C-alpha positions as a printed NumPy array, in Angstrom:
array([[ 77.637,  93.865,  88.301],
       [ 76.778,  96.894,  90.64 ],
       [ 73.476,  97.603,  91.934],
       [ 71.759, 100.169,  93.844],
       [ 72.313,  97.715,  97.032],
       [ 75.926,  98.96 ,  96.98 ],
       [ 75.656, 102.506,  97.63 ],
       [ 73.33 , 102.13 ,  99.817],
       [ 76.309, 102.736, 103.093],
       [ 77.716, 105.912, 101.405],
       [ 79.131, 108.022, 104.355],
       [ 76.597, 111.005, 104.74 ],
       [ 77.753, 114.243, 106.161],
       [ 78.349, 113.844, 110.028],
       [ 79.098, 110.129, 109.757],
       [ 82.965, 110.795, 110.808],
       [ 82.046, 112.386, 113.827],
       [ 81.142, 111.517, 117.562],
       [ 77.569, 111.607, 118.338],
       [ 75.214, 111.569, 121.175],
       [ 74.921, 106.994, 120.845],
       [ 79.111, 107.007, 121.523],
       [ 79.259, 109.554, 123.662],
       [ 76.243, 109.017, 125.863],
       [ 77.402, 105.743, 126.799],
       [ 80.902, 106.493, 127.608],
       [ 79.525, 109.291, 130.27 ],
       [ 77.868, 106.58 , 131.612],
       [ 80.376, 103.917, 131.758],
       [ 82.722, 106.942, 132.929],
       [ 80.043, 107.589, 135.886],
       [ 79.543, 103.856, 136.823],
       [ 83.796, 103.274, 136.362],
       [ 82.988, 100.151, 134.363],
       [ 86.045,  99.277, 132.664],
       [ 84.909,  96.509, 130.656],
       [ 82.087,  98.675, 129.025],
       [ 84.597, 101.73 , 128.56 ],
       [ 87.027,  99.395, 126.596],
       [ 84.089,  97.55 , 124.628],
       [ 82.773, 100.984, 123.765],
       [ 86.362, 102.24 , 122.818],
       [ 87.49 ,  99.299, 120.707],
       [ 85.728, 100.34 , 117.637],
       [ 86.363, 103.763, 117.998],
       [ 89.765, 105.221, 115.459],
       [ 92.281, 106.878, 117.713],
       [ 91.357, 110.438, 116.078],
       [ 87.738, 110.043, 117.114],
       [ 88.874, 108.749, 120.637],
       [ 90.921, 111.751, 120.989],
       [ 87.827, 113.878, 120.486],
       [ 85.912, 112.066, 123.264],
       [ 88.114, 113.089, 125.307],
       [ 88.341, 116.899, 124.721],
       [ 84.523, 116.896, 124.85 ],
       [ 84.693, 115.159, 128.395],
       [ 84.355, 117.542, 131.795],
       [ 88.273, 117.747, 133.505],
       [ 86.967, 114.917, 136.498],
       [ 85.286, 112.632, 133.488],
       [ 88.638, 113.002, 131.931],
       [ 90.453, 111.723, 134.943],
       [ 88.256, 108.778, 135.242],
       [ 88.785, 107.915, 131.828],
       [ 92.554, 107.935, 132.014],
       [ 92.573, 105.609, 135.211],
       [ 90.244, 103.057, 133.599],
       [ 91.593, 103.106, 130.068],
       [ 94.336, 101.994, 132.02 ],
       [ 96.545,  99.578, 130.584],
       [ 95.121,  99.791, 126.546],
       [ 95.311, 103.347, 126.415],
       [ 96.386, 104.058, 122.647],
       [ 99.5  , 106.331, 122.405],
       [ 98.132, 107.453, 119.291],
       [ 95.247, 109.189, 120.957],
       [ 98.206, 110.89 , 123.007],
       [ 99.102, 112.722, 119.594],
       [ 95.652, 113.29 , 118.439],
       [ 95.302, 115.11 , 121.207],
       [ 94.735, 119.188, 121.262],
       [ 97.931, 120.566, 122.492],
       [ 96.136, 122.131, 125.385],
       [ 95.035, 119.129, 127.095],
       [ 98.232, 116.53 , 126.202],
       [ 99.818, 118.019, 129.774],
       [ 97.036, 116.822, 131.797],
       [ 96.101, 114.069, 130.323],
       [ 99.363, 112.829, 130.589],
       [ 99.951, 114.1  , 134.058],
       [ 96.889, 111.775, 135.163],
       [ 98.482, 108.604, 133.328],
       [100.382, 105.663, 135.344],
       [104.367, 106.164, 134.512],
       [104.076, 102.657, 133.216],
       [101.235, 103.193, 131.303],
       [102.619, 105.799, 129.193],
       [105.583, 104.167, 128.621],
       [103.88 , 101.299, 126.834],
       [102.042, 103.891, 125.388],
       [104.319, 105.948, 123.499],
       [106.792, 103.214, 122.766],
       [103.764, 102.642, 120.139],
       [104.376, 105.711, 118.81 ],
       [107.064, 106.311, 115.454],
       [109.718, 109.004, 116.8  ],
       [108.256, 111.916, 114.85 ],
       [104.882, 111.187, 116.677],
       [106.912, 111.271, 119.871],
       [108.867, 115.005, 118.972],
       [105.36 , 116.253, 118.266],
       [104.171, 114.894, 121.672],
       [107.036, 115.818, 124.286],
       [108.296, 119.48 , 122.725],
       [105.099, 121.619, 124.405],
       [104.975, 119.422, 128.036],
       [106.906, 120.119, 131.019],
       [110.517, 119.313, 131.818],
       [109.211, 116.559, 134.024],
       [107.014, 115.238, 131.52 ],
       [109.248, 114.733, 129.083],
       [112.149, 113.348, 130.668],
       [109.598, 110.422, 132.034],
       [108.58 , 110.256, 128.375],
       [112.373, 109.698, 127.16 ],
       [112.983, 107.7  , 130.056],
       [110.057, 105.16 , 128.979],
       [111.298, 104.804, 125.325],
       [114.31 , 102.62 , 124.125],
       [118.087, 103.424, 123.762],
       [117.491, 104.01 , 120.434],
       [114.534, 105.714, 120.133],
       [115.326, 108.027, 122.746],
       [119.163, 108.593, 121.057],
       [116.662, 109.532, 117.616],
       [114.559, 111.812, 119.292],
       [116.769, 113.591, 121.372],
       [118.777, 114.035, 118.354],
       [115.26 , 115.772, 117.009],
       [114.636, 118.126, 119.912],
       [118.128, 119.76 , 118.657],
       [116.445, 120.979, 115.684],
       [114.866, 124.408, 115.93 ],
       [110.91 , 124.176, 116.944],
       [109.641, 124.498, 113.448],
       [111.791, 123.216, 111.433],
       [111.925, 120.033, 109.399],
       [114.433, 118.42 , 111.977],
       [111.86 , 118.403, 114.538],
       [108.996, 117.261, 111.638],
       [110.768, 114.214, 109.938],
       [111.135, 110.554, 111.189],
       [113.923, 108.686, 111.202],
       [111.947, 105.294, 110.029],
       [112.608, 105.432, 106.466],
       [113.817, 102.451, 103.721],
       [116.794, 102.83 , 101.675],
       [118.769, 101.314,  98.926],
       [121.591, 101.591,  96.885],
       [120.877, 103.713,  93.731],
       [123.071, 100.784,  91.612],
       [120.507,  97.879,  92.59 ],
       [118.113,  96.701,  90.686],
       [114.282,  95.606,  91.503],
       [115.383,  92.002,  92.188],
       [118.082,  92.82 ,  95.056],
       [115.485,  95.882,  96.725],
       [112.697,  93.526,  96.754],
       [115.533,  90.454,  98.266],
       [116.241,  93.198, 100.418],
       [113.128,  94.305, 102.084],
       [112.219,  90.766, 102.346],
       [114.279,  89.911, 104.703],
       [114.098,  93.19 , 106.653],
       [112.015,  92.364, 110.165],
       [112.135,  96.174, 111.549],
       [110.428,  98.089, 108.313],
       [108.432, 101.129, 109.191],
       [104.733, 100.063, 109.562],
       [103.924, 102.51 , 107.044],
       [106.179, 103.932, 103.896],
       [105.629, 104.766, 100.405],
       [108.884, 105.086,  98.926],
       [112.203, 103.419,  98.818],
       [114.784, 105.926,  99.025],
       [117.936, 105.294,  97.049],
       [121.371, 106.937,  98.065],
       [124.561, 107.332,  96.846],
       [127.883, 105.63 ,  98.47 ],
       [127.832, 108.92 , 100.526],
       [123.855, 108.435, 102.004],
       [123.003, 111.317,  99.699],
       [119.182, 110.843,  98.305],
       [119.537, 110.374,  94.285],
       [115.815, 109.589,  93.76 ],
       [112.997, 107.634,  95.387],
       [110.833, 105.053,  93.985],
       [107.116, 103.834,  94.721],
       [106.311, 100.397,  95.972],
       [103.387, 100.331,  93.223],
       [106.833, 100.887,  90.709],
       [108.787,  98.699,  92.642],
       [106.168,  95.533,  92.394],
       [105.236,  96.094,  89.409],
       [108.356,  96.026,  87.338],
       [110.534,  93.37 ,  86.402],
       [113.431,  91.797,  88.573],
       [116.385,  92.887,  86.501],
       [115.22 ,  96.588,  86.03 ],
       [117.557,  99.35 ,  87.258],
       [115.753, 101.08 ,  90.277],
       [117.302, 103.832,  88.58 ],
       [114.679, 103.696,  85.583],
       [111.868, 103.414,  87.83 ],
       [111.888, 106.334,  90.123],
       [109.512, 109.515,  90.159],
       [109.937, 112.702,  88.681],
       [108.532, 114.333,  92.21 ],
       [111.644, 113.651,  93.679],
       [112.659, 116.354,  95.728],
       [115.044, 116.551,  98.93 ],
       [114.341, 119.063, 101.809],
       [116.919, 120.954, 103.981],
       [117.099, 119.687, 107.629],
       [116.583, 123.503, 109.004],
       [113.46 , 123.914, 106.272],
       [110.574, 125.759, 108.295],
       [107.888, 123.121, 108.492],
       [105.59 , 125.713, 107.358],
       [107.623, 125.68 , 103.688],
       [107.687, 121.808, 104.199],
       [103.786, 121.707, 103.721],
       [103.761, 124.177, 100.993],
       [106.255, 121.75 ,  98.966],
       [103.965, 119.052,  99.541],
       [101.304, 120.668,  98.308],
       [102.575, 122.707,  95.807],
       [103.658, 119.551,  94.333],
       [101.907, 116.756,  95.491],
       [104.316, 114.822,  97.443],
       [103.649, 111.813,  99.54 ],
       [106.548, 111.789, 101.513],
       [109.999, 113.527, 100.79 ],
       [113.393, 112.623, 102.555],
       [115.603, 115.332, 104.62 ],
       [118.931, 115.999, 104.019],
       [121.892, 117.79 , 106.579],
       [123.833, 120.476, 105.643],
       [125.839, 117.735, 103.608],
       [123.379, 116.21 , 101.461],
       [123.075, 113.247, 103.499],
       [120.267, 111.593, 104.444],
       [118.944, 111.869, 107.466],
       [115.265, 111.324, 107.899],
       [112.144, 111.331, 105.977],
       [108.73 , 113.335, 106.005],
       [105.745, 111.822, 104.966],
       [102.082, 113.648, 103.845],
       [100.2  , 113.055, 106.704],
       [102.645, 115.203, 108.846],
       [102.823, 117.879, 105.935],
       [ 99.191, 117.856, 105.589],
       [ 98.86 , 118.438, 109.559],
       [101.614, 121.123, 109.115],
       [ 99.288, 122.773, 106.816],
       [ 96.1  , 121.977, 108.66 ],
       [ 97.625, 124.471, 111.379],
       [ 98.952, 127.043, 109.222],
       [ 95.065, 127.471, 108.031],
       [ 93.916, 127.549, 111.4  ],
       [ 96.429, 129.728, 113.254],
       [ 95.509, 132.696, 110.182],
       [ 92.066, 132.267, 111.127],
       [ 92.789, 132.431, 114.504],
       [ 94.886, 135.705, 114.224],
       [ 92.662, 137.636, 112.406],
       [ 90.506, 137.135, 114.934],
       [ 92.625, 138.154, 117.418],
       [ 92.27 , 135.084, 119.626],
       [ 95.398, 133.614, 119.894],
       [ 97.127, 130.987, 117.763],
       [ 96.967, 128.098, 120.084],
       [ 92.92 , 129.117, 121.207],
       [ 91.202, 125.948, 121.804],
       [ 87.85 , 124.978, 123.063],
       [ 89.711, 122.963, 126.037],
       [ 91.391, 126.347, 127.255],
       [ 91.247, 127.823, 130.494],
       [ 89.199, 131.208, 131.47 ],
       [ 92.48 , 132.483, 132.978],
       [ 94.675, 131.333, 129.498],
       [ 91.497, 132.255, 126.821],
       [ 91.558, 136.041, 128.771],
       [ 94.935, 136.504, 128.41 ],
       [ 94.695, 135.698, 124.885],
       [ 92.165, 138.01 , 123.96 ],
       [ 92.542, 140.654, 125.993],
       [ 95.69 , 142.485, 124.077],
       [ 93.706, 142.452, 120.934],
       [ 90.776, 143.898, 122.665],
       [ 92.658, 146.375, 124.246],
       [ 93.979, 147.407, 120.57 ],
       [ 90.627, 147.643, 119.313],
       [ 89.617, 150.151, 122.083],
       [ 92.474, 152.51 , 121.292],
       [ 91.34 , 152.099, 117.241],
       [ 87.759, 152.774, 118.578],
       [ 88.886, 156.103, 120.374],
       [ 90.915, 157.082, 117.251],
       [ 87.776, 156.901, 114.833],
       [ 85.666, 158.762, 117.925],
       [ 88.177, 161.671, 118.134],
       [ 87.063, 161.718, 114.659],
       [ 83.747, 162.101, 115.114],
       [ 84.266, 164.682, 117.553],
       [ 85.57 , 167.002, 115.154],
       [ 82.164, 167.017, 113.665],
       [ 79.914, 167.176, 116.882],
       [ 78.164, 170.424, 115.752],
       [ 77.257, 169.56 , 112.158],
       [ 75.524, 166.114, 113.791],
       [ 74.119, 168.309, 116.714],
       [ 72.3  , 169.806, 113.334],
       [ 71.118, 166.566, 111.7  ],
       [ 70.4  , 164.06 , 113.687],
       [ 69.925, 161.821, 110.86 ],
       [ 73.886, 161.67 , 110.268],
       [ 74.134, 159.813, 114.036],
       [ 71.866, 157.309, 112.557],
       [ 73.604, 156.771, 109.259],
       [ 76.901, 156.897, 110.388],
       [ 77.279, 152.987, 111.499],
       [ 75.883, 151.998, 108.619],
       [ 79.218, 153.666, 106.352],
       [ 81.355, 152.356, 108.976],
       [ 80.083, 148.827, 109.072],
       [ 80.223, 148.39 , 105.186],
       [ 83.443, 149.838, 105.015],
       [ 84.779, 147.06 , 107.985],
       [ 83.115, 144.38 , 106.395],
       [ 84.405, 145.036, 102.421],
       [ 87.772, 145.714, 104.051],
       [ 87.889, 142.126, 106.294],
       [ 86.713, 140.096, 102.656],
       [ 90.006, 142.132, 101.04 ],
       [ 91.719, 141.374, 103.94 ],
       [ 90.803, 137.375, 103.894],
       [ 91.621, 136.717, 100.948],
       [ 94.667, 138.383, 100.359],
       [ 96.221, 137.081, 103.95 ],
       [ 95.022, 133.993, 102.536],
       [ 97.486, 134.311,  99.054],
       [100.157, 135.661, 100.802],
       [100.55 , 132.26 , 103.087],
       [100.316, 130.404,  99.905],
       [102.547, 132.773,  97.971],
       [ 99.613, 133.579,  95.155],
       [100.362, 136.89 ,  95.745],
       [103.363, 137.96 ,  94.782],
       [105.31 , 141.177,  93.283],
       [104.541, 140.08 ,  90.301],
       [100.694, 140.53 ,  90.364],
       [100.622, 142.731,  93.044],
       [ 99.158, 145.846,  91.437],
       [ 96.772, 143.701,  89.173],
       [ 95.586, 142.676,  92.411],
       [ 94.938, 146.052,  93.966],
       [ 93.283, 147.431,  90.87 ],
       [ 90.911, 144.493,  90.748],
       [ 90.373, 145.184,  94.695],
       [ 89.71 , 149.042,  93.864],
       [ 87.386, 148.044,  91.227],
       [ 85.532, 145.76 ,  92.965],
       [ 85.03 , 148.224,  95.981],
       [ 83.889, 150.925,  93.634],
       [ 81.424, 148.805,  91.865],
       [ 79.723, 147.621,  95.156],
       [ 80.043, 151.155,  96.468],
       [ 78.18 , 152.717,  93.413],
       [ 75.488, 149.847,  93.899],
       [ 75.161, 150.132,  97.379],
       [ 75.771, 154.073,  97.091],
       [ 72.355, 154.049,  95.1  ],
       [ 70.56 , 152.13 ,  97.611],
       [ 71.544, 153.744, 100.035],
       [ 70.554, 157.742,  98.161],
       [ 67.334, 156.06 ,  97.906],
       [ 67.144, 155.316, 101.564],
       [ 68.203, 158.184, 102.867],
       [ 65.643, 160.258, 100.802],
       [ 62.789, 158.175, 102.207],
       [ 63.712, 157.925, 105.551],
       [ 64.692, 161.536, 106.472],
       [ 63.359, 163.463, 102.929],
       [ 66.695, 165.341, 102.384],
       [ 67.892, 164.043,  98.894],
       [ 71.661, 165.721,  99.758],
       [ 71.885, 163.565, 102.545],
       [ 71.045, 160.681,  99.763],
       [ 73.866, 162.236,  97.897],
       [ 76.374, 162.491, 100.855],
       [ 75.467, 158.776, 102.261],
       [ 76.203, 157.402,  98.928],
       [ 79.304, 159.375,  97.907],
       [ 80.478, 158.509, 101.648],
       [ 79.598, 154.801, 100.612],
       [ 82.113, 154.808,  97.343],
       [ 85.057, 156.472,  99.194],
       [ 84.745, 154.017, 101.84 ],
       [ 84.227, 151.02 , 100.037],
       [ 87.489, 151.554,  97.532],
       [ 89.389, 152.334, 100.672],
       [ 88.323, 149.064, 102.285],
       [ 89.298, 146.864,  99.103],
       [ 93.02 , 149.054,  98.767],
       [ 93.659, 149.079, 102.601],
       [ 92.944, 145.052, 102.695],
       [ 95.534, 143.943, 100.441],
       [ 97.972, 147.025, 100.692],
       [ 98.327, 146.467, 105.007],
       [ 98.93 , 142.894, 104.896],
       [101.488, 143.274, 102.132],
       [103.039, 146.088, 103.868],
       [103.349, 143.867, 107.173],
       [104.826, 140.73 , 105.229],
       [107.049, 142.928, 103.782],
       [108.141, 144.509, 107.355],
       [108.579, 140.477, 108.656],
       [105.5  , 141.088, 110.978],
       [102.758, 138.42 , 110.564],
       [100.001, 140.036, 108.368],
       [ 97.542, 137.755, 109.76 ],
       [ 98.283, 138.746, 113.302],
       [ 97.891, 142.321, 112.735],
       [ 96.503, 143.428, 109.329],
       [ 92.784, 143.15 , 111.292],
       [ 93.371, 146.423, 113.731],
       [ 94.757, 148.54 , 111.111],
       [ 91.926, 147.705, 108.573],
       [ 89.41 , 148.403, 110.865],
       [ 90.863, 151.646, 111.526],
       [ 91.513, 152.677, 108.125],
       [ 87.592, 152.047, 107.15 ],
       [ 86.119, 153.384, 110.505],
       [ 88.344, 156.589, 110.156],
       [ 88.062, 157.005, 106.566],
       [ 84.013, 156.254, 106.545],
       [ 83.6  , 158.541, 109.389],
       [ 85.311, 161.792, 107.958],
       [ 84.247, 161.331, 104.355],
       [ 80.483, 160.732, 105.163],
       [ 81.111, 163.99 , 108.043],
       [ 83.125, 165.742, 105.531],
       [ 81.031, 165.792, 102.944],
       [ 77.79 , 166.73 , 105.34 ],
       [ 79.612, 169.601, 107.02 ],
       [ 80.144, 170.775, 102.98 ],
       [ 77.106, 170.066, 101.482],
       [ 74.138, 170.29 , 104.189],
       [ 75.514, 173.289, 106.405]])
């Protein structure tokens, strides 16, 4: 029977992360280049969470660690590793260090690794592998970049699909090179073409003389070997897969993808749309250089000044009426800023159901209505807050009035213009993540700036 006693060592928030009693005492083992301590300290430690010790380290406590890791070092950490500091990490490892280290590694592990390093570091990479491994993922770097080809691995279990449970089971017993890790056997045709797959839970758990045939999942579904890996993790989550086999232009077999390399797939499609509409760069790390983060930035930045200068010409055209009311060079960020911020939540969200295909022809203009609708509700509210306001503060109720028309127009502009621009840019193949921001921004700073001017130059001269 359960008791309290049990629950007692439920992981609390921040428990699967480094803190300062790990990483404390690595610095210091780091500073005093005691080996033994590093390793004792290390041995606990998951290869993910070693991974992030290391991107947290200084670039010379990084270079200390690689030389006394020495030996142990995990190739796993290798390829938990942020993209941006895999180069010179492995750049400071012993050639015969990483060779033991990423013969450790399952070949998909090792495509992910090599395809972003140097022409030198990879061919020392291939070079430390075996014949075969190296034939397997040469054969991967073929494949375009993102593409299934370069996701899959090519340590998979198969079967015939006229065997039954008795002869797979027979079968994998006396296997000695099975993939540390699957969850399905795969079960071909006479030509290696996938019929179906079945689970080891199914596979143990059914009787010896039962067709494999009768035992395999209704998941089942075979992806194309030139599939963009980004439609590769919407499959597996779309419909929960756990690991799917790849198939050449023939149908055949030829490799296998599993969830937690679909899942990572995904992980980056999330972040690189964040990262876009920020206009930081898809790769941006915390590890990146001053040089490589300015670069980045800087076209983005550049675009925003040009967008800035558009909504000031704007503005010019109205320097007399605010000459007259001072009060209107007060207001006027406050239109602007609602109308940015209502158009970036539009924006978020539907950026967001265009990468996982919620949004769609079908409900596109039910989505912009509902957008529309939503913007003129919070305009009306804030339109009446904002009348009030302005009557207090300066004791002119038509600049009230003009303030919170001003605040309607913009805020139904924001909600249309951040769900028409994206879909607009997905429709013209350019990346509505990547760009949709800038345009938005000028749409709501333009159109805040001459309605709320507009309607002043109308109503209060």
């Amino acid at each position: 029977m359960l008791d309290d006693q049990h629950f007692d060592d439920t992981p609390e928030e921040g428990d699967y992360e480094l803190d300062r009693e790990t990483f404390g005492p690595v610095r210091r083992a780091l500073e005093a280049e005691d080996a033994p301590a590093l390793h004792a300290l290390l041995d606990p430690l998951h290869a993910a969470d070693i991974a992030d010790l290391v991107e947290q380290l200084p670039e010379d406590d990084r270079e200390v660690f690689v030389r006394l890791y020495g030996a142990e070092f995990d190739g796993e950490v290798l390829s938990e590793l942020d993209e941006g500091l895999r180069e010179d990490v492995v750049d400071a490892m012993e050639p015969s260090v990483l060779a033991e280290a990423v013969r450790e590694l399952e070949t998909d592990d090792v495509v992910d690794l090599i395809e972003d390093l140097d022409a030198p570091q990879t061919a020392a990479i291939l070079q430390a592998l075996d014949d075969d491994d190296r034939v397997v993922v040469e054969q991967s770097l073929t494949y375009p970049e993102d593409s299934a080809g370069r996701l899959m691995q090519r340590e998979l279990v198969v079967a015939p699909d006229h065997w039954n449970v008795g002869q797979t089971i027979d079968f994998l017993r006396a296997q000695d090179d099975l993939p540390e890790q699957f969850y399905h056997v795969i079960l071909v045709d006479p030509r290696m073409r996938p019929t179906g797959y079945v689970t080891l839970g199914r596979l143990m758990g059914s009787a010896r003389e039962i067709a494999m045939t009768e035992i395999t999942e209704d998941s089942f579904r075979s992806i194309p070997v030139l599939q963009d890996e980004g439609e590769v993790a919407y499959a597996f989550n779309q419909y929960h897969l756990i690991s799917a086999p790849v198939v050449d232009a023939d149908e055949r077999l030829v490799g296998v993808i599993t969830i937690d390399d679909a899942m990572a797939i995904l992980d980056e499609e999330h972040e690189e749309d964040i990262l876009r509409l920020a206009g930081v760069g898809e790769e941006s790390s915390l590890s990146d250089k001053i040089v490589d983060t300015t670069k980045r930035r800087f076209p983005w930045l550049a675009v925003n000044l040009v967008t800035s200068i558009l909504a000031s010409l704007v503005i010019a055209q109205f320097d007399e009426v605010i000459a007259q009311f001072v009060a209107l060079a007060v207001l006027m960020p406050i239109v602007a800023s609602m109308g940015g911020n209502a158009g970036t939540q539009s924006l978020t969200v539907a950026v967001r159901a265009i990468a996982t295909k919620d949004l769609t022809s079908a409900n596109l203009w039910r989505v912009i209505r509902r957008e529309a609708a939503v913007g003129l509700v919070n305009g009306v509210i804030f339109a009446v807050v904002m009348g009030v306001v302005g009557v207090i503060w300066f004791g002119t109720p038509l600049l009230g009035v003009v303030i919170g028309v001003a605040m309607v127009v913009n805020l139904v502009i924001a909600g249309l213009a951040g769900v028409i621009i994206p879909v607009v840019l997905e429709r013209l193949d350019i990346d509505p993540a990547l760009a949709s921001g800038a345009f938005v921004t000028t749409v709501t700073d333009v159109v805040g700036f001459f309605a709320f001017l507009g309607l002043a130059a109308m109503m209060l001269i």
